[in-house]
């Protein structure tokens, strides 16, 4: 068996399971072993019942007291038992397991591990795992159990079983990293790392396994970036770009003045495009700093000089939003250029018409999604390609976009603030500009961190804001286990909220599994204020701009990385109204509260992530992804900044000692998908 073997080659995986695995992207045994856990359960020492904390998964050991009860509800029988230890008693409940009545006996000692929640009559352990006799738990004490992202029909246990088999029976891949490099950076061997990431004996093993895999992931990425730089190095400018008066006109008419930072960055861009060499520039600016308008100036300039310019966004919603707002500006100020939208969900016929207009040069400005880099699209004198929310794209996509023209100017935009040292590594092939100033009319966002008892008050607050004419986002509680549940969850939450608030307030929802057209329609209606409150998963995180929205309420805020919460927060405070963020935490623990309070103290995304890391022990680092920046599979640019630095050094070393470094990872199939 090797990595290319289909997973049906594993025992116990038949045709049906094979199909289910395909849903989570696993086709081969190699895919399986690279399907890393999303977190680990740690089987910790049992806690005294009186010390249990709401909202956390904990273990207790105690005596079953009294008779085990089963509720009469046939469809969903609930079994409940009272557990007592020296410090107190607590109720434990199980769903659909009435047979427990016969196995859990009065007076026996038992260990339970589960989520502690608050019900009407006090704390309850919900659907806990049962260890009976208690020695079964002792055997697992302090071990780490992998938790995988699941889908309907694929349970954690199923993945674990398949994974064990795969790792045991597979001739794992040969070591890729040279021995010398591994020694220098104290990196674990590949085989050890793969086993360790799935089935770590303890935190130490996990730490080393993960470090090794993250290192390799970063190294691959950096090597591909270096390659890009060698190719792009100082390409001659192939276009005649000059200062365009339409831009001055346009700026004069805008209802606001560019901030100094915007103006400086625009000047840099303009002078790049007019210089002897082709532009390759990254514009970094925190959420709401006004990057779009700067991009629009660049687009107008190339159009003015008789060329085409294109801008690519990571989602259809965002692409459409850019398109609509640019179109409106152009109509308003009579900017005489054709503009076109191209997205994957458009009908084939529509697309063909757009392809033709692009190819014949009938439009000058094209905005779209990945659809822009499809083979069928050919441009006509494409002089500028802009990638918005760059961190959502892979290097390969950026490359493919640039290849649509003949050495076009390249502009990429990112809202994720990272320190210069890291930016130079991650965007080694680009010059960097920063918009480090927010428009002056912005009021600082007011934040509050609250627990679930505040929920009703929060709803009243949402209602008040809607009465004032404003709009709100609510990020739903998370269900990590399954995408299927996620959908149900968003829908249920929205209808609950609608009931709660009454018919005069229009609540609707958005989630990742919706068809593109549906998503667009919802976003459209939200931006027209036909929807007052939008319940959503984190799909809303990227780039959306509805300045009238003033409240962002995040349920289960404790489960998010702070950097991600910061991005969510960036969806409000984008206009002239006072805006608010409500971070609702399902956990009462002091640490969680302290962590979330960091958001209050700063508006600087990177600083926030840094503080976050300081507060959390290394053991906590495996569950929450900090940034989602660049979608590395395991690595996290914030959290693993030091590994990133080392991988960068290693890339230097490779280049010096191994002239074939460019092809170093080339034979690796997975290289193609570095960060797609
Ligand atoms: P981001 O940098 O997050 O992409 P956008 O470009 O979407 O931000 O801009 C956010 C909002 O701020 C938009 O509504 C935009 O019209 C507005 N805006 C941009 N620049 C300024 C400015 N200098 N003064 C006031 N408002 C501005
Ligand atoms: Mg933006």
Short mmCIF file of N, CA, C and O in Angstrom, two decimals, residues 175-247:
data_model
loop_
_atom_site.label_atom_id
_atom_site.label_comp_id
_atom_site.label_asym_id
_atom_site.label_seq_id
_atom_site.Cartn_x
_atom_site.Cartn_y
_atom_site.Cartn_z
N UNK A 175 11.72 10.56 3.65
CA UNK A 175 12.04 11.87 4.23
C UNK A 175 12.38 12.86 3.12
O UNK A 175 13.17 12.58 2.23
N UNK A 176 11.74 14.02 3.18
CA UNK A 176 11.97 15.04 2.15
C UNK A 176 13.08 16.01 2.54
O UNK A 176 13.80 16.51 1.70
N UNK A 177 13.16 16.28 3.81
CA UNK A 177 14.11 17.30 4.23
C UNK A 177 15.50 16.69 4.41
O UNK A 177 15.63 15.61 4.99
N UNK A 178 16.52 17.36 3.93
CA UNK A 178 17.88 16.84 4.10
C UNK A 178 18.21 16.69 5.59
O UNK A 178 17.79 17.52 6.40
N UNK A 179 18.95 15.66 5.88
CA UNK A 179 19.34 15.35 7.25
C UNK A 179 19.95 16.58 7.95
O UNK A 179 19.61 16.92 9.08
N UNK A 180 20.83 17.25 7.21
CA UNK A 180 21.54 18.38 7.81
C UNK A 180 20.56 19.45 8.27
O UNK A 180 20.71 20.05 9.32
N UNK A 181 19.56 19.66 7.45
CA UNK A 181 18.56 20.67 7.77
C UNK A 181 17.74 20.25 9.00
O UNK A 181 17.45 21.06 9.89
N UNK A 182 17.41 18.99 9.02
CA UNK A 182 16.64 18.51 10.18
C UNK A 182 17.42 18.65 11.46
O UNK A 182 16.90 19.02 12.50
N UNK A 183 18.72 18.35 11.36
CA UNK A 183 19.57 18.46 12.54
C UNK A 183 19.66 19.92 12.99
O UNK A 183 19.49 20.25 14.15
N UNK A 184 19.92 20.77 12.03
CA UNK A 184 20.12 22.17 12.35
C UNK A 184 18.90 22.77 13.07
O UNK A 184 19.03 23.55 13.99
N UNK A 185 17.71 22.38 12.62
CA UNK A 185 16.52 22.97 13.23
C UNK A 185 15.80 22.01 14.18
O UNK A 185 14.66 22.25 14.56
N UNK A 186 16.48 20.96 14.55
CA UNK A 186 15.92 20.00 15.52
C UNK A 186 14.52 19.56 15.11
O UNK A 186 13.57 19.66 15.88
N UNK A 187 14.43 19.08 13.89
CA UNK A 187 13.11 18.69 13.42
C UNK A 187 12.93 17.18 13.47
O UNK A 187 13.85 16.42 13.16
N UNK A 188 11.75 16.78 13.85
CA UNK A 188 11.44 15.35 13.90
C UNK A 188 11.41 14.76 12.50
O UNK A 188 11.26 15.49 11.52
N UNK A 189 11.54 13.45 12.41
CA UNK A 189 11.44 12.79 11.12
C UNK A 189 10.00 12.76 10.64
O UNK A 189 9.07 12.78 11.45
N UNK A 190 9.85 12.65 9.34
CA UNK A 190 8.52 12.71 8.77
C UNK A 190 7.59 11.63 9.34
O UNK A 190 6.47 11.91 9.75
N UNK A 191 8.08 10.39 9.36
CA UNK A 191 7.21 9.31 9.82
C UNK A 191 6.77 9.49 11.26
O UNK A 191 5.62 9.26 11.62
N UNK A 192 7.71 9.91 12.07
CA UNK A 192 7.42 10.18 13.47
C UNK A 192 6.36 11.29 13.57
O UNK A 192 5.41 11.23 14.34
N UNK A 193 6.54 12.30 12.72
CA UNK A 193 5.65 13.46 12.77
C UNK A 193 4.22 13.09 12.37
O UNK A 193 3.25 13.52 12.99
N UNK A 194 4.10 12.28 11.33
CA UNK A 194 2.76 11.90 10.88
C UNK A 194 2.04 11.09 11.95
O UNK A 194 0.88 11.32 12.29
N UNK A 195 2.77 10.14 12.53
CA UNK A 195 2.15 9.36 13.60
C UNK A 195 1.80 10.27 14.77
O UNK A 195 0.71 10.21 15.35
N UNK A 196 2.73 11.15 15.08
CA UNK A 196 2.59 12.01 16.25
C UNK A 196 1.47 13.03 16.12
O UNK A 196 0.86 13.43 17.11
N UNK A 197 1.20 13.47 14.93
CA UNK A 197 0.15 14.49 14.79
C UNK A 197 -1.22 13.84 14.96
O UNK A 197 -2.15 14.46 15.45
N UNK A 198 -1.33 12.57 14.59
CA UNK A 198 -2.62 11.90 14.73
C UNK A 198 -2.78 11.24 16.09
O UNK A 198 -3.83 11.34 16.71
N UNK A 199 -1.73 10.58 16.52
CA UNK A 199 -1.86 9.84 17.78
C UNK A 199 -0.73 10.17 18.74
O UNK A 199 0.12 9.33 19.03
N UNK A 200 -0.69 11.38 19.21
CA UNK A 200 0.41 11.76 20.10
C UNK A 200 0.28 11.06 21.46
O UNK A 200 -0.81 10.99 21.99
N UNK A 201 1.42 10.55 21.95
CA UNK A 201 1.36 9.93 23.27
C UNK A 201 1.20 11.00 24.34
O UNK A 201 0.59 10.79 25.37
N UNK A 202 1.79 12.13 24.10
CA UNK A 202 1.63 13.23 25.06
C UNK A 202 1.84 14.56 24.32
O UNK A 202 2.08 14.57 23.12
N UNK A 203 1.77 15.63 25.07
CA UNK A 203 1.85 16.95 24.43
C UNK A 203 3.20 17.21 23.79
O UNK A 203 3.30 17.93 22.80
N UNK A 204 4.23 16.61 24.39
CA UNK A 204 5.56 16.80 23.85
C UNK A 204 5.68 16.23 22.44
O UNK A 204 6.20 16.88 21.53
N UNK A 205 5.18 15.03 22.30
CA UNK A 205 5.22 14.39 20.98
C UNK A 205 4.44 15.24 19.98
O UNK A 205 4.91 15.53 18.88
N UNK A 206 3.27 15.66 20.40
CA UNK A 206 2.44 16.47 19.52
C UNK A 206 3.17 17.74 19.09
O UNK A 206 3.18 18.12 17.93
N UNK A 207 3.79 18.34 20.06
CA UNK A 207 4.49 19.59 19.79
C UNK A 207 5.55 19.39 18.71
O UNK A 207 5.62 20.14 17.74
N UNK A 208 6.35 18.35 18.87
CA UNK A 208 7.43 18.13 17.91
C UNK A 208 6.91 17.69 16.55
O UNK A 208 7.44 18.09 15.51
N UNK A 209 5.87 16.87 16.58
CA UNK A 209 5.29 16.41 15.32
C UNK A 209 4.76 17.60 14.54
O UNK A 209 5.04 17.78 13.35
N UNK A 210 4.02 18.41 15.24
CA UNK A 210 3.39 19.54 14.57
C UNK A 210 4.44 20.52 14.07
O UNK A 210 4.37 21.02 12.95
N UNK A 211 5.45 20.76 14.89
CA UNK A 211 6.49 21.70 14.51
C UNK A 211 7.13 21.28 13.19
O UNK A 211 7.33 22.09 12.29
N UNK A 212 7.41 19.99 13.11
CA UNK A 212 8.05 19.49 11.90
C UNK A 212 7.15 19.70 10.66
O UNK A 212 7.60 20.15 9.61
N UNK A 213 5.88 19.37 10.83
CA UNK A 213 4.98 19.46 9.67
C UNK A 213 4.73 20.91 9.27
O UNK A 213 4.65 21.24 8.09
N UNK A 214 4.63 21.77 10.26
CA UNK A 214 4.43 23.19 9.96
C UNK A 214 5.66 23.74 9.26
O UNK A 214 5.57 24.48 8.27
N UNK A 215 6.82 23.34 9.76
CA UNK A 215 8.07 23.79 9.15
C UNK A 215 8.09 23.43 7.66
O UNK A 215 8.37 24.26 6.80
N UNK A 216 7.76 22.19 7.38
CA UNK A 216 7.79 21.74 5.99
C UNK A 216 6.77 22.50 5.15
O UNK A 216 7.04 22.90 4.02
N UNK A 217 5.61 22.72 5.71
CA UNK A 217 4.57 23.45 5.00
C UNK A 217 5.04 24.87 4.66
O UNK A 217 4.91 25.34 3.53
N UNK A 218 5.62 25.54 5.63
CA UNK A 218 6.13 26.89 5.40
C UNK A 218 7.27 26.90 4.39
O UNK A 218 7.34 27.75 3.52
N UNK A 219 8.16 25.92 4.55
CA UNK A 219 9.32 25.87 3.66
C UNK A 219 8.86 25.73 2.21
O UNK A 219 9.33 26.44 1.32
N UNK A 220 7.94 24.84 2.00
CA UNK A 220 7.40 24.65 0.65
C UNK A 220 6.87 25.96 0.09
O UNK A 220 7.11 26.31 -1.05
N UNK A 221 6.12 26.63 0.95
CA UNK A 221 5.50 27.88 0.53
C UNK A 221 6.58 28.91 0.18
O UNK A 221 6.52 29.57 -0.86
N UNK A 222 7.56 29.05 1.06
CA UNK A 222 8.58 30.07 0.84
C UNK A 222 9.38 29.76 -0.43
O UNK A 222 9.68 30.66 -1.22
N UNK A 223 9.65 28.48 -0.62
CA UNK A 223 10.39 28.11 -1.83
C UNK A 223 9.59 28.49 -3.08
O UNK A 223 10.13 29.03 -4.04
N UNK A 224 8.27 28.28 -3.01
CA UNK A 224 7.48 28.63 -4.21
C UNK A 224 7.42 30.14 -4.41
O UNK A 224 7.39 30.62 -5.54
N UNK A 225 7.44 30.89 -3.32
CA UNK A 225 7.48 32.35 -3.42
C UNK A 225 8.80 32.81 -4.04
O UNK A 225 8.84 33.70 -4.89
N UNK A 226 9.89 32.18 -3.59
CA UNK A 226 11.20 32.56 -4.12
C UNK A 226 11.25 32.33 -5.62
O UNK A 226 11.83 33.09 -6.37
N UNK A 227 10.63 31.26 -5.99
CA UNK A 227 10.62 30.91 -7.40
C UNK A 227 9.91 32.01 -8.19
O UNK A 227 10.38 32.45 -9.22
N UNK A 228 8.81 32.44 -7.62
CA UNK A 228 8.03 33.50 -8.26
C UNK A 228 8.88 34.76 -8.41
O UNK A 228 8.86 35.43 -9.41
N UNK A 229 9.64 35.04 -7.36
CA UNK A 229 10.44 36.26 -7.38
C UNK A 229 11.51 36.18 -8.46
O UNK A 229 11.75 37.13 -9.17
N UNK A 230 12.13 35.01 -8.57
CA UNK A 230 13.16 34.89 -9.59
C UNK A 230 12.58 35.14 -10.97
O UNK A 230 13.19 35.77 -11.81
N UNK A 231 11.36 34.64 -11.16
CA UNK A 231 10.75 34.83 -12.47
C UNK A 231 10.42 36.30 -12.72
O UNK A 231 10.68 36.85 -13.77
N UNK A 232 9.86 36.91 -11.66
CA UNK A 232 9.37 38.28 -11.84
C UNK A 232 10.44 39.35 -11.73
O UNK A 232 10.18 40.49 -12.02
N UNK A 233 11.59 38.94 -11.24
CA UNK A 233 12.59 39.95 -10.90
C UNK A 233 12.75 41.00 -11.97
O UNK A 233 13.12 40.71 -13.10
N UNK A 234 12.39 42.20 -11.59
CA UNK A 234 12.65 43.35 -12.44
C UNK A 234 12.24 43.16 -13.89
O UNK A 234 13.05 43.27 -14.80
N UNK A 235 10.98 42.83 -14.06
CA UNK A 235 10.47 42.79 -15.42
C UNK A 235 10.33 44.21 -15.93
O UNK A 235 9.88 45.09 -15.20
N UNK A 236 10.67 44.41 -17.16
CA UNK A 236 10.49 45.75 -17.74
C UNK A 236 9.01 46.09 -17.83
O UNK A 236 8.19 45.22 -18.11
N UNK A 237 8.70 47.33 -17.63
CA UNK A 237 7.32 47.78 -17.77
C UNK A 237 6.93 47.76 -19.25
O UNK A 237 7.59 48.36 -20.09
N UNK A 238 5.88 47.04 -19.57
CA UNK A 238 5.50 46.95 -20.99
C UNK A 238 4.41 47.95 -21.36
O UNK A 238 3.84 47.85 -22.44
N UNK A 239 4.04 48.83 -20.45
CA UNK A 239 2.90 49.70 -20.73
C UNK A 239 3.27 51.18 -20.60
O UNK A 239 4.15 51.53 -19.85
N UNK A 240 2.54 51.95 -21.37
CA UNK A 240 2.72 53.40 -21.30
C UNK A 240 1.68 53.96 -20.35
O UNK A 240 0.54 54.19 -20.75
N UNK A 241 2.03 54.13 -19.11
CA UNK A 241 1.05 54.66 -18.16
C UNK A 241 1.45 56.09 -17.82
O UNK A 241 2.61 56.36 -17.50
N UNK A 242 0.46 56.97 -17.90
CA UNK A 242 0.76 58.33 -17.47
C UNK A 242 -0.32 58.82 -16.51
O UNK A 242 -1.37 58.18 -16.36
N UNK A 243 -0.03 59.94 -15.90
CA UNK A 243 -0.99 60.48 -14.94
C UNK A 243 -2.32 60.76 -15.64
O UNK A 243 -2.34 61.27 -16.76
N UNK A 244 -3.41 60.42 -14.97
CA UNK A 244 -4.70 60.50 -15.64
C UNK A 244 -5.58 61.54 -14.97
O UNK A 244 -5.81 61.49 -13.76
N UNK A 245 -6.07 62.47 -15.78
CA UNK A 245 -6.83 63.56 -15.17
C UNK A 245 -8.20 63.14 -14.65
O UNK A 245 -8.74 63.74 -13.72
N UNK A 246 -8.72 62.10 -15.25
CA UNK A 246 -10.01 61.58 -14.76
C UNK A 246 -9.90 61.24 -13.28
O UNK A 246 -10.85 61.39 -12.51
N UNK A 247 -8.72 60.76 -12.87
CA UNK A 247 -8.52 60.42 -11.47
C UNK A 247 -8.65 61.67 -10.58
O UNK A 247 -9.33 61.65 -9.56
#
